[in-house]
């Protein structure tokens, strides 16, 4: 056993930290925040290219595809470092890319992986539909095979990022007569294609997600990922690799709440001397540590050449529920000041706590609700019967 | 990072598992709860022959020179089988204190016999306050020539009734400036005149005793470590023992899972296994999270102790987390197993009791959260 990073890993993490410190500006953070912590804005694209030039966007990919051939452990640690400074979500590099790497044809890998690794293109996830949320097998959007291309018709919803990304990573029905799970394909769709309409949906956390409508949209056949009608399996496999949830952003928020408690004097003593606040904050520190251990366990499993199973669901579930406890405790510690938004007179911690308090609501819902994660843990991890 | 046990530890775990499955079935655990001494001398000797008592003891004192992770592996299997007896009080509480504070001649006196299973130690620490803080120690040791005379009452002394030697925490000084000073550890012959032992009757069937020291004469040579400087030693032993207690919880949590999961797969209601209901599945998923996190929190702290790294924060995190998580895990097991789990004849009750007893011992979650608060600078 060993619960620390190797000296080489620590050295690289130092470099990453130094880079982030010098490159991430308040302007970049503001832009990123406004589009839901996705990159795709002007400053974001510039930053990501510089970051990716070091191989840090996809360290565990092979060198020929723009990675460093590094361990999953280091890859996870870099994601955590980035999340601590600025939580950024990468759909192409961290969700679509690995699927292409595992299941894509040689031509597809050659065409897409290098630009993704360099941070030159970004995707938006296109999974959810109005009648297919937790049950992704209920999709209705249909791609009809026309020989050298598909014609797409239907609707997606909650496709965050699709108004700023370049391509849609789309799950579609390609064989409506086939059984569930054997009727779905994954394809890459240029978001500038004629026939695509994007309608904004604004979240209660202030950022934009979207509905995306497809009317007779043409998609070239070479944009099909892997085999026809195998999309559901690709999607599920990708989730095992990619559902892990870096907590860096919330770790930082927690550190700032601790600092606030130490510096804020109420009724003659710092908040940090109040036994109840001490207990609550210590509990969060403990839970962050527990999360850290089950987060890096995923990397350990991958580095041993295995595919994480229920362990990914456990970490996603634990982390997102913990995120809500952190923001709620933060609101408690700040008291009446907690409600004040960024820009308000008397706002504490730049209004971050109330913002993350609103934000964290969605995290136990997207990428598989907490209930779906528990189902997976029970069925796959504990082999409980499904009926 | 590496989450795997090494080969030796894996072998130790498998061997301990097989041995205890044979030697310590739940009938035996129930029998020992009723037994006068609360443990089996025969089993104790067999464990000594397997070198379990000497797991932490260096080879020069006839131990096998293992590290804290090896101990963790062993304790986890003991927790799995709910092993009754003085292993924890003797090897962990007693052994660690001697290893931390003993002089070479004290180690030579005690450790080889401990390693052979011929010497049972216990740590007489807690008093009427029921706390693990220095202020709770009132038992007085007064210097009289070359001897100290001990007077006072210790409580919750584990397996004192079968101990050969106590490590007694006594107050030798009092200063207002330093609350932590003035405590001294004494090695005391447990059979000595003036010692009165009465066994308390506990929920989990483990033995904890009241030990009254009435004019007990102890030579100055029996001071363990430095005069008045006992607290730093105790504090370290407390933190290490707390991790060791969590190691038992790892096994207990696993055993609870091994009862509950097959049960919900087999038990049918409404025409299907109850494990097919999401209400049950979600309880089971939560149990799995508790079991995994208790394990890694404990291994991390144990690894740090083994490596000689600072471990205070991780130890307290692990005891705070383990204490509550193990209890919650067992509570969920009760919920999914239903009425049968409430029966004395069903083994779950043993782990229900073990969980609460382990939670209270060596500082509960509130106690350790306060230590974590200090560690993170609050």
XYZ file of C-alpha atoms in Angstrom, chain A residues 1-6 9 73 254 258 261-262 272-273 275 277-283 285-287 289-298 300 304 306 310-311 314 317-318 321 325 370-375 377-379 381-387, chain B residues 1-6 9 69 257 261 264-265 272-273 275-278 280-286 288-290 292-293 295-301 303-304 307 309 313-314 316-318 320-321 324 365-370 372-374 376-378:
122
model
C 0.000 0.000 0.000
C 0.983 3.570 -0.541
C -1.203 6.619 -0.101
C 1.029 9.329 -1.494
C 2.006 10.393 -4.996
C 5.433 9.368 -6.241
C 4.040 12.671 -9.913
C -3.407 8.320 -11.204
C -14.382 24.464 1.913
C -12.666 27.490 7.069
C -14.709 30.979 10.178
C -11.261 31.744 11.560
C -14.098 28.862 14.488
C -14.224 28.640 18.292
C -18.044 23.983 19.095
C -19.122 25.004 13.788
C -15.954 23.084 14.651
C -17.875 19.810 14.557
C -19.564 20.594 11.260
C -16.402 21.727 9.508
C -14.363 18.819 10.848
C -17.018 16.428 9.569
C -12.940 17.663 6.202
C -13.351 13.982 7.069
C -15.820 13.392 4.269
C -10.804 12.795 2.817
C -13.075 9.787 2.336
C -14.011 11.109 -1.087
C -10.373 11.593 -1.967
C -9.677 7.947 -1.193
C -12.514 6.589 -3.315
C -11.633 9.041 -6.119
C -8.042 7.867 -6.476
C -9.163 4.270 -6.031
C -10.740 4.597 -9.484
C -5.745 2.687 -9.151
C -4.201 -2.116 -12.846
C -9.284 -3.170 -14.931
C -19.744 0.092 -9.022
C -16.808 2.108 -7.676
C -20.014 5.277 -5.457
C -22.758 9.706 -5.529
C -20.581 10.425 -2.508
C -23.985 14.606 -2.018
C -23.431 19.354 2.452
C -28.074 9.513 -6.968
C -30.849 6.934 -7.246
C -29.445 5.591 -10.523
C -25.988 5.371 -8.912
C -27.412 3.386 -6.013
C -29.181 1.090 -8.461
C -24.049 -0.206 -7.004
C -26.721 -2.660 -5.907
C -27.136 -4.457 -9.215
C -21.574 -4.176 -7.257
C -23.631 -6.389 -4.985
C -25.316 -8.468 -7.710
C -28.778 -7.918 -6.271
C -31.616 -9.227 -8.446
C -33.327 -6.790 -10.821
C -36.700 -8.507 -10.370
C -0.548 5.383 -4.737
C -1.372 1.757 -4.304
C -4.501 0.384 -2.656
C -3.446 -3.269 -2.579
C -2.166 -5.309 0.334
C 1.233 -6.820 -0.378
C -0.339 -9.251 4.080
C -0.462 -2.486 8.463
C -22.391 -7.215 4.446
C -26.540 -9.307 0.968
C -31.902 -10.039 0.681
C -31.189 -12.161 -2.382
C -39.876 -11.621 -5.479
C -36.586 -11.394 -3.581
C -33.272 -7.409 -2.823
C -35.120 -6.615 -6.052
C -36.893 -3.673 -4.400
C -35.130 -0.376 -4.863
C -33.680 -2.324 -0.178
C -31.141 -1.875 -2.975
C -30.473 1.705 -1.982
C -29.912 0.747 1.650
C -27.470 -1.913 0.454
C -25.661 0.564 -1.801
C -25.234 2.899 1.171
C -21.325 -0.680 0.515
C -20.156 2.935 0.611
C -19.741 2.793 4.384
C -15.429 0.763 1.468
C -14.770 4.141 3.062
C -11.601 0.384 4.919
C -9.656 3.022 3.004
C -9.732 5.620 5.787
C -8.275 2.995 8.114
C -5.693 1.669 5.686
C -4.502 5.170 4.935
C -3.978 6.000 8.610
C -0.089 3.049 6.294
C 1.059 6.422 7.618
C 5.763 4.534 7.287
C 4.730 9.707 8.753
C -5.158 13.934 11.532
C -5.779 10.786 9.488
C -8.849 11.011 14.065
C -10.577 11.257 10.709
C -10.662 7.513 10.496
C -14.679 9.682 13.609
C -15.749 8.304 10.238
C -20.473 6.489 12.827
C -16.886 10.654 16.652
C -17.475 13.969 18.457
C -14.219 13.591 20.366
C -12.205 12.879 17.221
C -13.947 15.544 15.158
C -12.740 18.069 17.722
C -9.645 17.063 13.453
C -10.866 20.638 13.949
C -7.594 21.422 15.746
C -7.153 21.760 10.263
C -6.353 24.927 12.175
C -9.765 25.811 13.600
